[in-house]
CSV table of C-alpha atoms and ligand atoms in Angstrom, one decimal:
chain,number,residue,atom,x,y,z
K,67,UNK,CA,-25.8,-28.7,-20.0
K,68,UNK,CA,-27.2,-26.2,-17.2
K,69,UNK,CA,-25.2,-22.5,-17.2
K,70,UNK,CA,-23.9,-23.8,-13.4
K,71,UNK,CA,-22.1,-26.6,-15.2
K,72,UNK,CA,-20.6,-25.1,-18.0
K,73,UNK,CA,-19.6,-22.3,-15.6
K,74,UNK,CA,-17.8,-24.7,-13.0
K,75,UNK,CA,-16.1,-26.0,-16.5
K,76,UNK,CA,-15.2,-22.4,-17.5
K,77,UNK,CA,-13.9,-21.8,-13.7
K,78,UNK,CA,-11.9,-25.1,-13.7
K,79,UNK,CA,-9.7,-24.6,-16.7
K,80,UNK,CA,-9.3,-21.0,-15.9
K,81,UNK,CA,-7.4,-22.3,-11.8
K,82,UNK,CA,-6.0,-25.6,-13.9
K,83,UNK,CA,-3.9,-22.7,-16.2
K,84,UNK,CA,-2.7,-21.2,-13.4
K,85,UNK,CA,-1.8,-23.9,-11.5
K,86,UNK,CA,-0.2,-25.1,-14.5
K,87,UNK,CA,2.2,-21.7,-14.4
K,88,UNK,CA,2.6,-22.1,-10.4
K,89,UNK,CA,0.4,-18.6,-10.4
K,90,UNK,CA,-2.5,-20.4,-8.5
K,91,UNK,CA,-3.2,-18.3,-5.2
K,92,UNK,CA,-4.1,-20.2,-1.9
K,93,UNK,CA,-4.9,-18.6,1.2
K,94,UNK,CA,-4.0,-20.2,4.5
K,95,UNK,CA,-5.7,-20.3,7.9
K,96,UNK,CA,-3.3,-18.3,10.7
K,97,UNK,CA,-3.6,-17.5,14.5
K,98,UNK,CA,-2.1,-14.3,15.1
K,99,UNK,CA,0.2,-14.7,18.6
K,100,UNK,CA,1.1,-11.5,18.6
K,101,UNK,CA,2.7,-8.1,15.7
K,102,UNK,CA,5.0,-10.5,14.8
K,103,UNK,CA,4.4,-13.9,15.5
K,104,UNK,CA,1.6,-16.1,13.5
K,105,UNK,CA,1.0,-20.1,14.0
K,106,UNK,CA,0.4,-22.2,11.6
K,107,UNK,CA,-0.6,-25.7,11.5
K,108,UNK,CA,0.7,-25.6,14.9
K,109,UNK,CA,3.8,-24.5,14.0
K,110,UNK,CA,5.2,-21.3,15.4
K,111,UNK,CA,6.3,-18.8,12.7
K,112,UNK,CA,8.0,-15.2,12.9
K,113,UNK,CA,6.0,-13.2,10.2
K,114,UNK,CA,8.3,-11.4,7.7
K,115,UNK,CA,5.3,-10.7,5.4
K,116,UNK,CA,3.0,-8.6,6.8
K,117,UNK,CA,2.8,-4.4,6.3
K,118,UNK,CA,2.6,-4.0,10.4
K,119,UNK,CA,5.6,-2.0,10.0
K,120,UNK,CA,5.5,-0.2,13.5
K,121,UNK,CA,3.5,-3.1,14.9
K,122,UNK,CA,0.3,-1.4,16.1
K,123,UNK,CA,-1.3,-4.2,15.5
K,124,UNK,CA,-1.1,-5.3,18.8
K,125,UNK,CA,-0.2,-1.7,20.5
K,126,UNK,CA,-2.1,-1.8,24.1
K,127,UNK,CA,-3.2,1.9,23.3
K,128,UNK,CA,-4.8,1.2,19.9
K,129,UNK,CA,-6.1,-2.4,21.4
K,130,UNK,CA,-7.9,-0.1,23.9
K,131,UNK,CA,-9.4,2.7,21.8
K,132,UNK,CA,-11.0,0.2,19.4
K,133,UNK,CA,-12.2,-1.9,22.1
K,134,UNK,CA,-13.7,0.8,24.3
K,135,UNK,CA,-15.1,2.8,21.2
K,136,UNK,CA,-16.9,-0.5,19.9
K,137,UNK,CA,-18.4,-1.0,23.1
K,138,UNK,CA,-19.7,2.5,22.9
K,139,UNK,CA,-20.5,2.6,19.5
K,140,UNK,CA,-21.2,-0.4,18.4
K,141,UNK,CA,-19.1,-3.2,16.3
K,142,UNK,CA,-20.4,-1.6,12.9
K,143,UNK,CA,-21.5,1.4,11.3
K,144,UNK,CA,-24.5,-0.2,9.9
K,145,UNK,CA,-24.9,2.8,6.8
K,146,UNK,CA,-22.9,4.6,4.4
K,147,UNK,CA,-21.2,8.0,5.8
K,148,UNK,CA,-23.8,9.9,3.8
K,149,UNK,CA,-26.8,7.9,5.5
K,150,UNK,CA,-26.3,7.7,9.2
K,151,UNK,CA,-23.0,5.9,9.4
K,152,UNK,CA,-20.4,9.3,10.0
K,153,UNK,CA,-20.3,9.6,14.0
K,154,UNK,CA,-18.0,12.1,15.7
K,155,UNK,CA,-15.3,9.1,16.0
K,156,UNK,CA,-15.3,9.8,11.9
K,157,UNK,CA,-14.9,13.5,11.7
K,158,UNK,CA,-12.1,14.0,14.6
K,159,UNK,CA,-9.9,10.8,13.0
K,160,UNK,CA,-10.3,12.7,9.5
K,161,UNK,CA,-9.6,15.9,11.0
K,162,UNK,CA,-7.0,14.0,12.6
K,163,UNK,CA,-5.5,12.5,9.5
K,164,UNK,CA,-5.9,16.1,8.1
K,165,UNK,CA,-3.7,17.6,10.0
K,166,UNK,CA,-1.2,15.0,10.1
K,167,UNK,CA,-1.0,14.8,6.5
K,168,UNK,CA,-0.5,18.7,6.1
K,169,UNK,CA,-4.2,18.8,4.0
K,170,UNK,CA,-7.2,21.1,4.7
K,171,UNK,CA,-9.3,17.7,4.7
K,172,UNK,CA,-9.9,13.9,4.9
K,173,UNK,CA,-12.3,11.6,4.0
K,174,UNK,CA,-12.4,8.0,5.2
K,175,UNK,CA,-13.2,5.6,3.1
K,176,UNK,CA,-13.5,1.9,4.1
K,177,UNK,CA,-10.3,0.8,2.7
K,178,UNK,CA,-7.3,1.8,0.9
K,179,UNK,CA,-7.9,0.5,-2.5
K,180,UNK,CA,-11.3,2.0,-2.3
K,181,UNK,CA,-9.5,5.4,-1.1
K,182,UNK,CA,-7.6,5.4,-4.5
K,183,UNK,CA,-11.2,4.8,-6.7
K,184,UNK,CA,-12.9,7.7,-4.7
K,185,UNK,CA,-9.7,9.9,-5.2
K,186,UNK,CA,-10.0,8.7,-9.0
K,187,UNK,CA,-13.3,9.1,-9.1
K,188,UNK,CA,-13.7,12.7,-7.7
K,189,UNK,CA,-11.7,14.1,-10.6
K,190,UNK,CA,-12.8,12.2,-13.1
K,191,UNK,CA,-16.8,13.2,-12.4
K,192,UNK,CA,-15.6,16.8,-11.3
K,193,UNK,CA,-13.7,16.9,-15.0
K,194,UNK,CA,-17.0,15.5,-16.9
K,195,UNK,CA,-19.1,18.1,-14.9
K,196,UNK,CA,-17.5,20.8,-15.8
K,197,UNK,CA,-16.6,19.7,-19.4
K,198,UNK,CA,-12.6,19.4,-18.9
K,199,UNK,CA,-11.1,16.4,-20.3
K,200,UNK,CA,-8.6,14.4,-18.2
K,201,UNK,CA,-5.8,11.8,-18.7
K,202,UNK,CA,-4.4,10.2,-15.9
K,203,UNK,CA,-0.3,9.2,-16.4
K,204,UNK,CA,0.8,6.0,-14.3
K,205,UNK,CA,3.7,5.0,-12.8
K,206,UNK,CA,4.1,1.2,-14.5
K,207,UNK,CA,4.9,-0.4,-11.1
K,208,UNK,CA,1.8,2.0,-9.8
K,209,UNK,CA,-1.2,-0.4,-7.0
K,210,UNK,CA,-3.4,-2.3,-8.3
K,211,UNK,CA,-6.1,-0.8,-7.2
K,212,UNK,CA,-4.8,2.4,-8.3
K,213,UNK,CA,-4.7,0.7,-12.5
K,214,UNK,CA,-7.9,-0.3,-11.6
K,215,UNK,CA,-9.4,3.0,-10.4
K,216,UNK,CA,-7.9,4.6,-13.4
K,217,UNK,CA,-9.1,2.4,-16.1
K,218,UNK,CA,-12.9,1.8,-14.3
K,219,UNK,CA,-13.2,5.1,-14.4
K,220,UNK,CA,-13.2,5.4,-18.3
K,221,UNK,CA,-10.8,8.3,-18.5
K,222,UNK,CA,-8.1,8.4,-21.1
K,223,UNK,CA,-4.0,7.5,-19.8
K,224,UNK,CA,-1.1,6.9,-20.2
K,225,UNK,CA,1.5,4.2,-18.3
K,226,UNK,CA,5.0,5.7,-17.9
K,227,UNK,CA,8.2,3.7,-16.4
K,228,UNK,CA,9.2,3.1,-13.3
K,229,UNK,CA,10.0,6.4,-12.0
K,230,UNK,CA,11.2,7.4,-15.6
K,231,UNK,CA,10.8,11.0,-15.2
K,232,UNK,CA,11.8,12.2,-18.8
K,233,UNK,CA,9.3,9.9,-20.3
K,234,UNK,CA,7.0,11.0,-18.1
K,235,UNK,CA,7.9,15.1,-19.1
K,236,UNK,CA,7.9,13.6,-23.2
K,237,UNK,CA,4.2,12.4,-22.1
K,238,UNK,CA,3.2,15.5,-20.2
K,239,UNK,CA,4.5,17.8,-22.8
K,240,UNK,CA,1.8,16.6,-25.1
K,241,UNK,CA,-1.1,18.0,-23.5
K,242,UNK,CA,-2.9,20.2,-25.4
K,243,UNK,CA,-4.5,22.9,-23.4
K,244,UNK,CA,-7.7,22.2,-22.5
K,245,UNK,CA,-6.5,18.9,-20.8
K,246,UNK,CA,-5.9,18.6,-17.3
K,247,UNK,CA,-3.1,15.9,-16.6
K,248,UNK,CA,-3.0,13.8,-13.8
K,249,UNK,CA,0.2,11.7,-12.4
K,250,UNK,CA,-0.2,9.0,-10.3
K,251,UNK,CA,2.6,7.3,-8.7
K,252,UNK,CA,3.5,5.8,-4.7
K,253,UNK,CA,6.0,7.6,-2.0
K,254,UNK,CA,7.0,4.1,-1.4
K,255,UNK,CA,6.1,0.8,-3.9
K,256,UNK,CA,4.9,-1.6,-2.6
K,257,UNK,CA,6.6,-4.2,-4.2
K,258,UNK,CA,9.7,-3.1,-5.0
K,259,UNK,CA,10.2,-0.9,-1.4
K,260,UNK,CA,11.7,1.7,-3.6
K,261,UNK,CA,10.3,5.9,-3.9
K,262,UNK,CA,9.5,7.5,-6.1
K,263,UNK,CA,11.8,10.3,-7.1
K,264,UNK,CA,9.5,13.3,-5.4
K,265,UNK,CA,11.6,16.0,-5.5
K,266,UNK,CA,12.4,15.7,-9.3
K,267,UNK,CA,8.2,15.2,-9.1
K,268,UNK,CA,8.2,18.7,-7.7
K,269,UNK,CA,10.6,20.2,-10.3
K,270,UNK,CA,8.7,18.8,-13.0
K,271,UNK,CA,5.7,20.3,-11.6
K,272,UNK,CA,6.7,23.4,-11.8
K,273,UNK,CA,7.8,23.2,-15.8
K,274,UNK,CA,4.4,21.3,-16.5
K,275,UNK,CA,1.8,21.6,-14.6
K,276,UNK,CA,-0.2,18.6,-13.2
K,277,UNK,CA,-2.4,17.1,-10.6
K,278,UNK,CA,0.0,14.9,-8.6
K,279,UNK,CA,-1.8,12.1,-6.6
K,280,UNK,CA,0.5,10.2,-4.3
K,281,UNK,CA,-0.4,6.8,-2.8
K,282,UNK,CA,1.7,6.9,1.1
K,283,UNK,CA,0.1,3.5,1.8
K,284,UNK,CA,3.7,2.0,2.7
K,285,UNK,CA,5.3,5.5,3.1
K,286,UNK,CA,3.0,6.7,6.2
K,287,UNK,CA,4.3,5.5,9.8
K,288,UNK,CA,8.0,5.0,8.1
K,289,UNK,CA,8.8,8.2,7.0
K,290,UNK,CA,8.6,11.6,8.3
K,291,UNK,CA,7.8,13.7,11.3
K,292,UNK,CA,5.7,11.4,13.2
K,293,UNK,CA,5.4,9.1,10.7
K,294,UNK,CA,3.4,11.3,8.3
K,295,UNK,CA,4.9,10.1,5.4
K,296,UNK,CA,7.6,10.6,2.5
K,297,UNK,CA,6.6,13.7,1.3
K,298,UNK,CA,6.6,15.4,4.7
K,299,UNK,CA,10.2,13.8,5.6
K,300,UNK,CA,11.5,15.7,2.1
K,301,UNK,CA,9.4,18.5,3.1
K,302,UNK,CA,7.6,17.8,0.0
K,303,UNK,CA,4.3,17.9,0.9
K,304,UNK,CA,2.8,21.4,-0.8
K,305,UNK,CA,3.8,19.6,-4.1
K,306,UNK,CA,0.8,16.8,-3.6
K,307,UNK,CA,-2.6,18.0,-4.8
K,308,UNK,CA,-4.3,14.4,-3.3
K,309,UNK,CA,-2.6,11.9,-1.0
K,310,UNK,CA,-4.1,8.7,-0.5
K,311,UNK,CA,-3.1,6.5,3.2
K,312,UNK,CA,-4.4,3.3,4.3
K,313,UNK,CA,-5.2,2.8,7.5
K,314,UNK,CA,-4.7,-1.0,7.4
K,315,UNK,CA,-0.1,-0.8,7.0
K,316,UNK,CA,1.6,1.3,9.6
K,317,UNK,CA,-1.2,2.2,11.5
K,318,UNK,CA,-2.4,-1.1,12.0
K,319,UNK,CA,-6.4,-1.2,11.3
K,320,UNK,CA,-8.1,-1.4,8.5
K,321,UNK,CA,-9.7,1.7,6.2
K,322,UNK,CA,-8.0,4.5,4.0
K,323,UNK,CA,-8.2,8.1,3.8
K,324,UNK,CA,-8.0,10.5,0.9
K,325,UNK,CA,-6.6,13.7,2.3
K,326,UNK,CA,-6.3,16.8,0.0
K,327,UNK,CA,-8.4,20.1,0.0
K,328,UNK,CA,-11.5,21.4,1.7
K,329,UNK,CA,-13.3,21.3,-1.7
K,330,UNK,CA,-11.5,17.6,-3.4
K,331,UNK,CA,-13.2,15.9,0.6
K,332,UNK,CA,-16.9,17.6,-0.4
K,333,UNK,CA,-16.3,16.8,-4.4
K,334,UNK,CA,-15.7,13.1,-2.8
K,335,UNK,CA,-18.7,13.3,-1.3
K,336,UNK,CA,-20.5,13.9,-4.1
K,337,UNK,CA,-18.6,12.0,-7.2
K,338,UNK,CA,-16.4,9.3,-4.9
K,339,UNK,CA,-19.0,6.1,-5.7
K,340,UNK,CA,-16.7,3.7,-4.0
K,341,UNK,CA,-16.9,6.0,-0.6
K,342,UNK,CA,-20.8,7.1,-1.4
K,343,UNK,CA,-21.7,3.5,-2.2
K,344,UNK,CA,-20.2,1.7,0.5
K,345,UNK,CA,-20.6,1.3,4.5
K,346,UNK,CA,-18.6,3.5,6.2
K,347,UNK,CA,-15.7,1.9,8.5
K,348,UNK,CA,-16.9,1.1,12.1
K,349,UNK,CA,-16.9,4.1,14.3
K,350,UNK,CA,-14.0,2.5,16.8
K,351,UNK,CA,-11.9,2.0,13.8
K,352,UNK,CA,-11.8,6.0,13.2
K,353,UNK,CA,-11.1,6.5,16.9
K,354,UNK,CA,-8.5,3.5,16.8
K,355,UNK,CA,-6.9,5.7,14.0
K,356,UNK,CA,-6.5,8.5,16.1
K,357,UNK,CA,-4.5,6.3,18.5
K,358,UNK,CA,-2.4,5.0,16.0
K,359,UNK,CA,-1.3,8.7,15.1
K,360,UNK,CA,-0.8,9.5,18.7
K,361,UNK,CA,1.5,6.2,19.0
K,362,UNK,CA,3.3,7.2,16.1
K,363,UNK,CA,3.7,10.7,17.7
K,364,UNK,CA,4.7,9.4,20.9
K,365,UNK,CA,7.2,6.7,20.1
K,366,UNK,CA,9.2,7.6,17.5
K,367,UNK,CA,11.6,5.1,18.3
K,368,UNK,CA,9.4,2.7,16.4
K,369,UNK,CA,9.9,4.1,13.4
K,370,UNK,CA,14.1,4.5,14.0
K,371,UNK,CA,13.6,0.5,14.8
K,372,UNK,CA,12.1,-0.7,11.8
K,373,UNK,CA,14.2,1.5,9.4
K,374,UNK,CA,17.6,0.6,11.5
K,375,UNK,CA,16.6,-3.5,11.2
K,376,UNK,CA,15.5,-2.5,6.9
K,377,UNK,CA,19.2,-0.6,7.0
K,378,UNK,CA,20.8,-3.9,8.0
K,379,UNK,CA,18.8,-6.6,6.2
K,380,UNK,CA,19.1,-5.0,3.5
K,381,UNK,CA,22.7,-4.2,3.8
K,382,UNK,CA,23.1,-8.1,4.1
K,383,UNK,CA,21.5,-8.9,0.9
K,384,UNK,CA,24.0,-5.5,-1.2
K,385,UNK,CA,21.2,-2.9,-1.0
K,386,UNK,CA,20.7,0.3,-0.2
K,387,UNK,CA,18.6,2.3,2.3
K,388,UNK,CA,16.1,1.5,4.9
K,389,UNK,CA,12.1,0.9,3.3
K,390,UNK,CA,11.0,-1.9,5.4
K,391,UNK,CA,10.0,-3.8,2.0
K,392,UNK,CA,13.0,-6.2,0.7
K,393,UNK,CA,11.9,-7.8,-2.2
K,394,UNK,CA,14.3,-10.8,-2.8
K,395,UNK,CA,14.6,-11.9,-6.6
K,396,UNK,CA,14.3,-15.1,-7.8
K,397,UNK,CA,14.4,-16.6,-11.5
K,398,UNK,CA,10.9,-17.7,-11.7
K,399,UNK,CA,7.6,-18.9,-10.0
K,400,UNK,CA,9.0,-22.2,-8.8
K,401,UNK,CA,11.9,-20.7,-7.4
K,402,UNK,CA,10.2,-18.5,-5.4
K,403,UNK,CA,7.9,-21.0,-4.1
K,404,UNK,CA,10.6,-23.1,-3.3
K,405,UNK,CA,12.4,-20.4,-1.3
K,406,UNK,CA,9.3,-19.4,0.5
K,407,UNK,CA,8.9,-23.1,1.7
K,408,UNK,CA,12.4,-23.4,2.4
K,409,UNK,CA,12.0,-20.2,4.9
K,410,UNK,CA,9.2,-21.5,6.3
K,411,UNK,CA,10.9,-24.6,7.4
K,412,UNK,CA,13.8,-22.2,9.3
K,413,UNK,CA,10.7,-21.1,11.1
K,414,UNK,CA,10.0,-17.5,8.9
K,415,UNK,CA,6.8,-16.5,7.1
K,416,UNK,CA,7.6,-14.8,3.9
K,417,UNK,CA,5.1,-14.7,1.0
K,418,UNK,CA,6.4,-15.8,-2.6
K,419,UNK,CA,4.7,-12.8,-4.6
K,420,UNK,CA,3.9,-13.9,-8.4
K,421,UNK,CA,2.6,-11.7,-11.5
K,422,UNK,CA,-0.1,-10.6,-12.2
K,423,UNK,CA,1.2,-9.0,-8.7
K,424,UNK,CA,4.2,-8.4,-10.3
K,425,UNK,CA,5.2,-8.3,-13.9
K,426,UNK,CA,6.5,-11.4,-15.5
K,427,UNK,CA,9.8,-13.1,-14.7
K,428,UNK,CA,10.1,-10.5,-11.5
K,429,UNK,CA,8.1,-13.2,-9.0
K,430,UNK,CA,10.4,-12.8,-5.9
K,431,UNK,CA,10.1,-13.0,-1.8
K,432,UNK,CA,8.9,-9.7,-0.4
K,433,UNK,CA,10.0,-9.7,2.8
K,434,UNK,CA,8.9,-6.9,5.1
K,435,UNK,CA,10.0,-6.0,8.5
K,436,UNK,CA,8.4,-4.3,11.8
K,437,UNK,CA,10.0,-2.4,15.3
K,438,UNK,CA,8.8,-5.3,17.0
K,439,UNK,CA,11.1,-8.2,15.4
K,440,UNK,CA,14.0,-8.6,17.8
K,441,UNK,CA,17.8,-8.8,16.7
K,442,UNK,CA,18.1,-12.7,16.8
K,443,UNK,CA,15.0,-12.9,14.5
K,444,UNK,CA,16.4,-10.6,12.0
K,445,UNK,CA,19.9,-12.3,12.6
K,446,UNK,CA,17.7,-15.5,11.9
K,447,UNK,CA,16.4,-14.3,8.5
K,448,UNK,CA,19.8,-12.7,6.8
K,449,UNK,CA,21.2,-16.3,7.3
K,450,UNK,CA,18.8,-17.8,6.0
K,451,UNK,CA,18.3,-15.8,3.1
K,452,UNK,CA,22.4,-15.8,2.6
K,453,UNK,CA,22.2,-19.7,2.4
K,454,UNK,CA,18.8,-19.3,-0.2
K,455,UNK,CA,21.0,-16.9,-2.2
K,456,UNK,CA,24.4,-19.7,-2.1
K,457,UNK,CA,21.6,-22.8,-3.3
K,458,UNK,CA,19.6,-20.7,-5.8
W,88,LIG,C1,0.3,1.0,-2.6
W,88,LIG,C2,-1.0,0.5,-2.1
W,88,LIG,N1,-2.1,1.2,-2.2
W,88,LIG,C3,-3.3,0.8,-1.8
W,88,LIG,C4,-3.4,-0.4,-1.2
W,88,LIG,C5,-4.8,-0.9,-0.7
W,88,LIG,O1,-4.9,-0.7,0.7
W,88,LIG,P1,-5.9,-1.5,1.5
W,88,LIG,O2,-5.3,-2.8,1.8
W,88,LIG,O3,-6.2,-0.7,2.7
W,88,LIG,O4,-7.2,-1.7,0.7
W,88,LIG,C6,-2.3,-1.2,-0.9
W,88,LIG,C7,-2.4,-2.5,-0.2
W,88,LIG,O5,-2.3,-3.5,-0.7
W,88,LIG,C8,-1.1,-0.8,-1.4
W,88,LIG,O6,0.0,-1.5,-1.3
């Protein structure tokens, strides 16, 4: 038998396992209408599942800056940001992003889950330069791609739970002194649409000290002074060493940013593989970036609208606050897939999210919401996930 065959044989048993757990993932082809609205096998759907929280996807301003800057610049940025690909469009959005996110720097990598490797990265080669050990500590419900920056990068850690901060002091309190201690945790989770508890963070910071490095990808354009994020909303922000944003949630694009101090941006530079190694993003999207800040700025009432319509679905469904992420529990896979179909038939796109996304027997709808749904849409989903709730 020829490797090809025995690896189509190795790849078939490995989708028929997780088809036989209902964990198989499918992608399916959509036409965006509009922020809100997708179609789907000609079927109009409202999308409850996407992270266009403020719905710049579709903002005339930000339409208009990427479209004039990629006639300008071009559609690409045909080379690394090291080689010839950083253009003036870069350096103002990361000054930009800078001084929105209250840091001396940015750097702009070409997405977010390559923003939290390079932020990874940049500490772990700083630390084996200059002959410090590390250990990274995790928040268990922490990003992929922040578990897998940690562990690719070789460095020793720890996984503490969900927002369990006196585990988390047991674990820091055993650091013997030559070790620099990193914790890693998200303003907002993304699955769960809970935060994390920053301003114990903070106090904990100050009895042990740490490197904290916060993921805002669903925290920016929600919270805080024009939408800069969690941390700045509970004035928190001096207590983050390294936040890490994506460009492709709130601010509707695509990219992320690491934004910290003047010398973590040039250590990126120099020990960030995933931003050193990898095409920078195309010049319009940097200056699109900068008009999704100045939306932000301008309109607040976008992010009043999406936190009122989180306040009330998630009032409906007995919980508290107002993250834009509503993750609906269900037993198990089947039941979630069943619920997800059973939305879509009532005309609303939610995605049925399953582990490894999530851990085992926690698969549930996450259901997301953006300024631009109107009342009647939201009215729409809370009855429909009322009668889900009454059946399941
Ligand atoms: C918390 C968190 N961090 C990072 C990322 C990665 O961001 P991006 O989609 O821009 O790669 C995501 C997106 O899925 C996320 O939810």
């Amino acid at each position: 038998m020829s490797d090809d065959a025995s690896l189509e044989r190795l790849l078939e048993a490995a989708l028929e396992s997780r088809r036989a757990q209902h964990l198989e993932r499918r992608r399916r082809v959509i036409t965006p209408i509009d922020a809100v609205h997708v179609e789907i096998d000609g079927r109009r759907l409202v999308n409850f599942c996407s992270n266009n929280y403020l719905g710049l996807t579709h903002h005339p301003k930000v339409i208009e800056a990427v479209a004039t800057a990629t006639r300008a610049a071009g559609a690409g940025a045909a080379a690394s940001g090291l080689i010839s690909g950083y253009t003036s469009g870069h350096a103002s959005a990361e000054a930009a992003l800078a001084a929105w996110k209250g840091a001396e720097a940015a750097v702009l990598p070409p997405s977010g889950y390559q923003a939290n490797h390079a932020a990874v990265q940049t500490i772990v080669g700083s630390a084996e330069v200059a002959g410090t050990r590390v250990r990274f500590l995790l928040d268990k419900l922490a990003h992929a791609s922040l578990i897998d920056a940690v562990r690719g990068s070789g460095a020793s850690f720890r996984i503490f739970p969900h927002n369990d901060l006196a585990k988390l002091e047991r674990l820091l309190a055993e650091r013997d002194s030559e070790e620099m201690q990193v914790v890693v945790t998200e303003s907002v989770f993304s699955m769960d649409g809970d935060a994390a508890p920053l301003a114990e963070l903070a106090d904990l910071k100050r009895r042990h000290p740490f490197v904290l490095l916060l993921d805002e990808a669903h925290g920016s354009g929600v919270y805080g002074p024009n939408g800069a994020g969690l941390a700045a909303e509970l004035r928190l922000t001096d207590a983050v060493d390294v936040f890490v944003v994506t460009l492709s949630k709130a601010m509707g694009l695509v990219g992320g940013a690491v934004c910290s101090s003047r010398s973590f941006c040039d250590a990126l530079l120099n020990f960030g593989r995933a931003y050193v190694y990898s095409t920078a993003v195309p010049p319009a999207i940097a200056v699109g970036c900068e008009a999704s800040l100045r939306v932000m700025r301008d309109e607040p009432e976008r992010q009043r609208r999406v936190r009122e319509l989180a306040r009330r679905v998630r009032e409906a469904v007995g919980m508290n606050g107002d993250c834009p992420i509503v993750p609906i529990g269900l037993q198990d896979e089947p039941a979630a897939l069943r619920a997800a179909a059973n939305l879509e038939e009532r005309g609303l796109l939610v995605l049925a999210v399953r582990p490894p996304t999530v851990p085992k027997a926690t698969s549930r709808l996450r259901v997301t919401l953006s300024c631009e749904h109107s009342d009647d849409e939201v009215a729409v989903l809370i009855d429909a996930i009322r009668q889900l709730k009454r059946v399941e």
